[in-house]
Amino acid sequence: MRIVLTGGPSAGKTTLLELLHRQYADAVGVAPEAASILFRGGFPRPQTSDDRAHTQRSIYALQKELEASALERSRGDVVFCDRGSLDGASYWSGSVHEFARAMDTTVERELSRYAMVVHLETAPEAMGYTLNDVRTETHAEASALDRRIGEIWSLHPNYHFVSNATAEGRPRGFVEKLNSALLALRPHLPTDALVPRLRYATAGDLLQAAP
């Protein structure tokens, strides 16, 4: 069973994956973000529309292999994916269906690969949106990508959006946001007595998860 953790840049996806991996070790599988692996490995940044098409095809292919490898290595039957196969459509100039056709697949087929999608909203600029060697978008660009990602993945029947604010409109801190995501994931986490019960995140966890 594959579960997508998605969202725009600086949403908290990677930190959440690190927390899950630390709590459950190889009782769950983790598929890292394909784009980060490619770009940190020297894959050139796209400069033209043709470049972007080649890049997204490469990311899509690597995503599939990372997920298959994680399923093979995991002791359990759950794999958490740092983004899913349709995330590339948010960088595509056409529609999600045009993206799927370019990847020789369909939107319905890709959605059916995943049991659940948890979408973490891009962090507000005031909460410390930062750039790095892979995250090069401005905050405005990141927010636009986040909205596009939501439009795409909300097509999934088991889509959960974790916003930066509560239902009452109160801003969520980052730890509270992670715990909201963990609560949504809880039904799919291991319950075997040999693995720990779900423990919610603390500020100390964030320090340990930091690179």
mmCIF file of C-alpha atoms in Angstrom:
data_model
loop_
_atom_site.group_PDB
_atom_site.id
_atom_site.type_symbol
_atom_site.label_atom_id
_atom_site.label_comp_id
_atom_site.label_asym_id
_atom_site.label_seq_id
_atom_site.Cartn_x
_atom_site.Cartn_y
_atom_site.Cartn_z
ATOM 1 C CA MET A 1 0.000 0.000 0.000
ATOM 2 C CA ARG A 2 1.392 3.376 -1.027
ATOM 3 C CA ILE A 3 0.564 6.657 0.709
ATOM 4 C CA VAL A 4 1.573 9.989 -0.822
ATOM 5 C CA LEU A 5 2.866 12.850 1.305
ATOM 6 C CA THR A 6 2.724 15.880 -0.944
ATOM 7 C CA GLY A 7 2.589 19.658 -0.896
ATOM 8 C CA GLY A 8 4.471 22.652 -2.175
ATOM 9 C CA PRO A 9 8.067 23.432 -1.235
ATOM 10 C CA SER A 10 8.765 23.822 2.509
ATOM 11 C CA ALA A 11 5.511 22.148 3.535
ATOM 12 C CA GLY A 12 7.084 19.679 5.976
ATOM 13 C CA LYS A 13 6.876 16.497 3.894
ATOM 14 C CA THR A 14 10.472 15.411 4.347
ATOM 15 C CA THR A 15 10.462 16.153 8.084
ATOM 16 C CA LEU A 16 7.278 14.108 8.494
ATOM 17 C CA LEU A 17 8.830 11.199 6.589
ATOM 18 C CA GLU A 18 11.923 11.321 8.786
ATOM 19 C CA LEU A 19 9.755 11.236 11.910
ATOM 20 C CA LEU A 20 7.802 8.235 10.605
ATOM 21 C CA HIS A 21 10.971 6.400 9.659
ATOM 22 C CA ARG A 22 12.539 7.066 13.046
ATOM 23 C CA GLN A 23 9.450 5.811 14.901
ATOM 24 C CA TYR A 24 8.804 2.730 12.785
ATOM 25 C CA ALA A 25 12.164 1.943 11.149
ATOM 26 C CA ASP A 26 11.754 -0.771 8.508
ATOM 27 C CA ALA A 27 8.187 -1.579 9.610
ATOM 28 C CA VAL A 28 7.233 1.002 6.988
ATOM 29 C CA GLY A 29 8.848 1.809 3.679
ATOM 30 C CA VAL A 30 9.930 5.289 2.643
ATOM 31 C CA ALA A 31 10.308 6.372 -0.976
ATOM 32 C CA PRO A 32 12.420 9.564 -1.101
ATOM 33 C CA GLU A 33 11.698 12.462 -3.424
ATOM 34 C CA ALA A 34 12.807 11.602 -6.955
ATOM 35 C CA ALA A 35 13.425 15.205 -8.043
ATOM 36 C CA SER A 36 15.829 15.868 -5.162
ATOM 37 C CA ILE A 37 17.841 12.755 -6.012
ATOM 38 C CA LEU A 38 18.095 13.740 -9.667
ATOM 39 C CA PHE A 39 19.037 17.371 -9.128
ATOM 40 C CA ARG A 40 21.516 16.668 -6.324
ATOM 41 C CA GLY A 41 23.055 14.027 -8.562
ATOM 42 C CA GLY A 42 23.804 16.595 -11.245
ATOM 43 C CA PHE A 43 20.742 16.359 -13.493
ATOM 44 C CA PRO A 44 20.576 19.752 -15.267
ATOM 45 C CA ARG A 45 17.862 22.198 -14.345
ATOM 46 C CA PRO A 46 15.351 22.605 -17.195
ATOM 47 C CA GLN A 47 15.727 25.767 -19.258
ATOM 48 C CA THR A 48 13.166 25.214 -22.020
ATOM 49 C CA SER A 49 9.781 23.540 -22.386
ATOM 50 C CA ASP A 50 11.485 20.537 -24.010
ATOM 51 C CA ASP A 51 13.917 20.387 -21.086
ATOM 52 C CA ARG A 52 11.007 20.405 -18.647
ATOM 53 C CA ALA A 53 9.355 17.528 -20.490
ATOM 54 C CA HIS A 54 12.551 15.431 -20.345
ATOM 55 C CA THR A 55 12.992 16.294 -16.674
ATOM 56 C CA GLN A 56 9.457 15.298 -15.710
ATOM 57 C CA ARG A 57 9.701 12.024 -17.632
ATOM 58 C CA SER A 58 12.912 11.225 -15.758
ATOM 59 C CA ILE A 59 11.361 12.107 -12.397
ATOM 60 C CA TYR A 60 8.266 10.032 -13.183
ATOM 61 C CA ALA A 61 10.332 6.959 -14.103
ATOM 62 C CA LEU A 62 12.559 7.280 -11.039
ATOM 63 C CA GLN A 63 9.517 7.766 -8.794
ATOM 64 C CA LYS A 64 8.125 4.392 -9.890
ATOM 65 C CA GLU A 65 11.434 2.635 -9.207
ATOM 66 C CA LEU A 66 11.866 4.260 -5.789
ATOM 67 C CA GLU A 67 8.380 3.157 -4.762
ATOM 68 C CA ALA A 68 8.973 -0.415 -5.977
ATOM 69 C CA SER A 69 12.289 -0.567 -4.119
ATOM 70 C CA ALA A 70 10.718 0.752 -0.907
ATOM 71 C CA LEU A 71 7.941 -1.864 -1.090
ATOM 72 C CA GLU A 72 10.537 -4.592 -1.571
ATOM 73 C CA ARG A 73 12.685 -3.490 1.380
ATOM 74 C CA SER A 74 9.902 -2.787 3.877
ATOM 75 C CA ARG A 75 8.957 -5.398 6.494
ATOM 76 C CA GLY A 76 5.422 -4.042 6.450
ATOM 77 C CA ASP A 77 2.938 -3.355 3.698
ATOM 78 C CA VAL A 78 2.915 0.457 3.855
ATOM 79 C CA VAL A 79 5.190 2.758 1.870
ATOM 80 C CA PHE A 80 5.172 6.513 2.441
ATOM 81 C CA CYS A 81 6.133 8.429 -0.688
ATOM 82 C CA ASP A 82 7.753 11.860 -0.674
ATOM 83 C CA ARG A 83 5.496 13.099 -3.486
ATOM 84 C CA GLY A 84 3.657 10.839 -5.918
ATOM 85 C CA SER A 85 3.652 10.129 -9.616
ATOM 86 C CA LEU A 86 1.199 12.944 -10.438
ATOM 87 C CA ASP A 87 3.180 15.676 -8.670
ATOM 88 C CA GLY A 88 5.037 16.315 -11.904
ATOM 89 C CA ALA A 89 1.796 17.565 -13.438
ATOM 90 C CA SER A 90 2.057 20.668 -11.244
ATOM 91 C CA TYR A 91 5.193 21.621 -13.237
ATOM 92 C CA TRP A 92 3.651 20.680 -16.600
ATOM 93 C CA SER A 93 2.444 23.416 -18.944
ATOM 94 C CA GLY A 94 -0.737 21.535 -19.857
ATOM 95 C CA SER A 95 -3.448 19.787 -17.878
ATOM 96 C CA VAL A 96 -2.986 16.806 -15.583
ATOM 97 C CA HIS A 97 -4.536 14.614 -18.291
ATOM 98 C CA GLU A 98 -2.025 15.920 -20.847
ATOM 99 C CA PHE A 99 0.763 15.144 -18.390
ATOM 100 C CA ALA A 100 -0.564 11.613 -17.928
ATOM 101 C CA ARG A 101 -0.739 11.042 -21.685
ATOM 102 C CA ALA A 102 2.860 12.229 -22.034
ATOM 103 C CA MET A 103 3.849 9.622 -19.416
ATOM 104 C CA ASP A 104 1.887 6.945 -21.328
ATOM 105 C CA THR A 105 -0.608 6.486 -18.506
ATOM 106 C CA THR A 106 -3.934 7.896 -17.293
ATOM 107 C CA VAL A 107 -4.862 10.043 -14.323
ATOM 108 C CA GLU A 108 -7.176 7.301 -13.072
ATOM 109 C CA ARG A 109 -4.406 4.699 -13.212
ATOM 110 C CA GLU A 110 -2.020 6.894 -11.262
ATOM 111 C CA LEU A 111 -4.607 7.789 -8.622
ATOM 112 C CA SER A 112 -5.389 4.099 -8.130
ATOM 113 C CA ARG A 113 -1.745 3.391 -7.251
ATOM 114 C CA TYR A 114 -2.169 5.116 -3.905
ATOM 115 C CA ALA A 115 -4.391 4.298 -0.932
ATOM 116 C CA MET A 116 -4.256 7.819 0.503
ATOM 117 C CA VAL A 117 -2.887 11.287 -0.201
ATOM 118 C CA VAL A 118 -1.900 13.689 2.586
ATOM 119 C CA HIS A 119 -1.261 17.225 1.333
ATOM 120 C CA LEU A 120 0.694 19.540 3.646
ATOM 121 C CA GLU A 121 0.298 23.201 2.773
ATOM 122 C CA THR A 122 3.418 25.222 1.950
ATOM 123 C CA ALA A 123 4.634 27.065 5.040
ATOM 124 C CA PRO A 124 3.757 30.774 5.285
ATOM 125 C CA GLU A 125 6.629 33.097 4.496
ATOM 126 C CA ALA A 126 6.490 34.451 8.055
ATOM 127 C CA MET A 127 7.075 30.951 9.473
ATOM 128 C CA GLY A 128 10.480 30.592 7.886
ATOM 129 C CA TYR A 129 10.189 29.630 4.233
ATOM 130 C CA THR A 130 13.760 28.916 3.158
ATOM 131 C CA LEU A 131 15.601 28.097 -0.058
ATOM 132 C CA ASN A 132 18.203 25.381 -0.544
ATOM 133 C CA ASP A 133 20.094 23.680 -3.377
ATOM 134 C CA VAL A 134 16.894 21.959 -4.564
ATOM 135 C CA ARG A 135 14.197 24.366 -3.368
ATOM 136 C CA THR A 136 14.736 27.379 -5.633
ATOM 137 C CA GLU A 137 11.180 28.753 -5.932
ATOM 138 C CA THR A 138 10.190 32.070 -4.409
ATOM 139 C CA HIS A 139 7.444 31.886 -1.796
ATOM 140 C CA ALA A 140 4.899 33.156 -4.339
ATOM 141 C CA GLU A 141 5.955 30.440 -6.791
ATOM 142 C CA ALA A 142 5.840 27.814 -4.044
ATOM 143 C CA SER A 143 2.317 28.866 -3.060
ATOM 144 C CA ALA A 144 1.163 28.662 -6.680
ATOM 145 C CA LEU A 145 2.647 25.166 -6.964
ATOM 146 C CA ASP A 146 0.914 24.183 -3.738
ATOM 147 C CA ARG A 147 -2.463 25.251 -5.124
ATOM 148 C CA ARG A 148 -1.809 23.331 -8.333
ATOM 149 C CA ILE A 149 -0.851 20.234 -6.352
ATOM 150 C CA GLY A 150 -4.113 20.508 -4.439
ATOM 151 C CA GLU A 151 -6.127 20.724 -7.656
ATOM 152 C CA ILE A 152 -4.455 17.558 -8.925
ATOM 153 C CA TRP A 153 -4.476 15.351 -5.837
ATOM 154 C CA SER A 154 -7.940 16.392 -4.659
ATOM 155 C CA LEU A 155 -9.150 14.096 -7.451
ATOM 156 C CA HIS A 156 -8.144 11.203 -5.186
ATOM 157 C CA PRO A 157 -11.060 9.784 -3.143
ATOM 158 C CA ASN A 158 -8.925 9.611 0.021
ATOM 159 C CA TYR A 159 -7.346 13.078 -0.087
ATOM 160 C CA HIS A 160 -6.514 14.888 3.160
ATOM 161 C CA PHE A 161 -5.403 18.528 3.247
ATOM 162 C CA VAL A 162 -3.373 19.692 6.256
ATOM 163 C CA SER A 163 -3.468 23.478 6.289
ATOM 164 C CA ASN A 164 -1.429 26.042 8.182
ATOM 165 C CA ALA A 165 -4.537 27.035 10.150
ATOM 166 C CA THR A 166 -7.156 25.241 12.222
ATOM 167 C CA ALA A 167 -10.824 25.035 11.231
ATOM 168 C CA GLU A 168 -11.379 28.094 13.446
ATOM 169 C CA GLY A 169 -8.748 30.059 11.523
ATOM 170 C CA ARG A 170 -6.072 29.952 14.229
ATOM 171 C CA PRO A 171 -2.536 29.619 12.805
ATOM 172 C CA ARG A 172 -0.972 26.211 13.396
ATOM 173 C CA GLY A 173 2.600 25.909 14.570
ATOM 174 C CA PHE A 174 4.792 23.501 12.631
ATOM 175 C CA VAL A 175 4.709 20.804 15.324
ATOM 176 C CA GLU A 176 0.915 21.030 15.514
ATOM 177 C CA LYS A 177 0.739 20.760 11.733
ATOM 178 C CA LEU A 178 2.859 17.599 11.745
ATOM 179 C CA ASN A 179 0.695 16.085 14.464
ATOM 180 C CA SER A 180 -2.427 16.805 12.431
ATOM 181 C CA ALA A 181 -0.869 14.885 9.541
ATOM 182 C CA LEU A 182 0.098 12.008 11.860
ATOM 183 C CA LEU A 183 -3.478 11.818 13.106
ATOM 184 C CA ALA A 184 -4.749 11.490 9.520
ATOM 185 C CA LEU A 185 -2.192 8.742 8.870
ATOM 186 C CA ARG A 186 -2.905 6.825 12.066
ATOM 187 C CA PRO A 187 -5.315 4.222 10.563
ATOM 188 C CA HIS A 188 -2.557 3.117 8.175
ATOM 189 C CA LEU A 189 0.325 2.946 10.669
ATOM 190 C CA PRO A 190 1.589 -0.405 12.005
ATOM 191 C CA THR A 191 -0.246 -1.829 15.032
ATOM 192 C CA ASP A 192 1.981 -4.865 15.569
ATOM 193 C CA ALA A 193 3.127 -5.136 19.189
ATOM 194 C CA LEU A 194 6.732 -5.253 18.001
ATOM 195 C CA VAL A 195 6.633 -1.702 16.673
ATOM 196 C CA PRO A 196 6.029 1.416 18.764
ATOM 197 C CA ARG A 197 2.658 3.055 19.039
ATOM 198 C CA LEU A 198 2.185 6.375 17.329
ATOM 199 C CA ARG A 199 3.965 9.088 19.267
ATOM 200 C CA TYR A 200 3.185 12.615 18.268
ATOM 201 C CA ALA A 201 5.904 15.048 17.289
ATOM 202 C CA THR A 202 7.662 17.417 19.660
ATOM 203 C CA ALA A 203 9.950 20.380 19.075
ATOM 204 C CA GLY A 204 12.862 18.095 19.979
ATOM 205 C CA ASP A 205 11.906 15.771 17.141
ATOM 206 C CA LEU A 206 12.240 18.640 14.696
ATOM 207 C CA LEU A 207 15.763 19.351 15.888
ATOM 208 C CA GLN A 208 16.704 15.684 15.433
ATOM 209 C CA ALA A 209 15.119 15.574 11.982
ATOM 210 C CA ALA A 210 16.974 18.670 10.789
ATOM 211 C CA PRO A 211 19.794 17.941 8.310
#
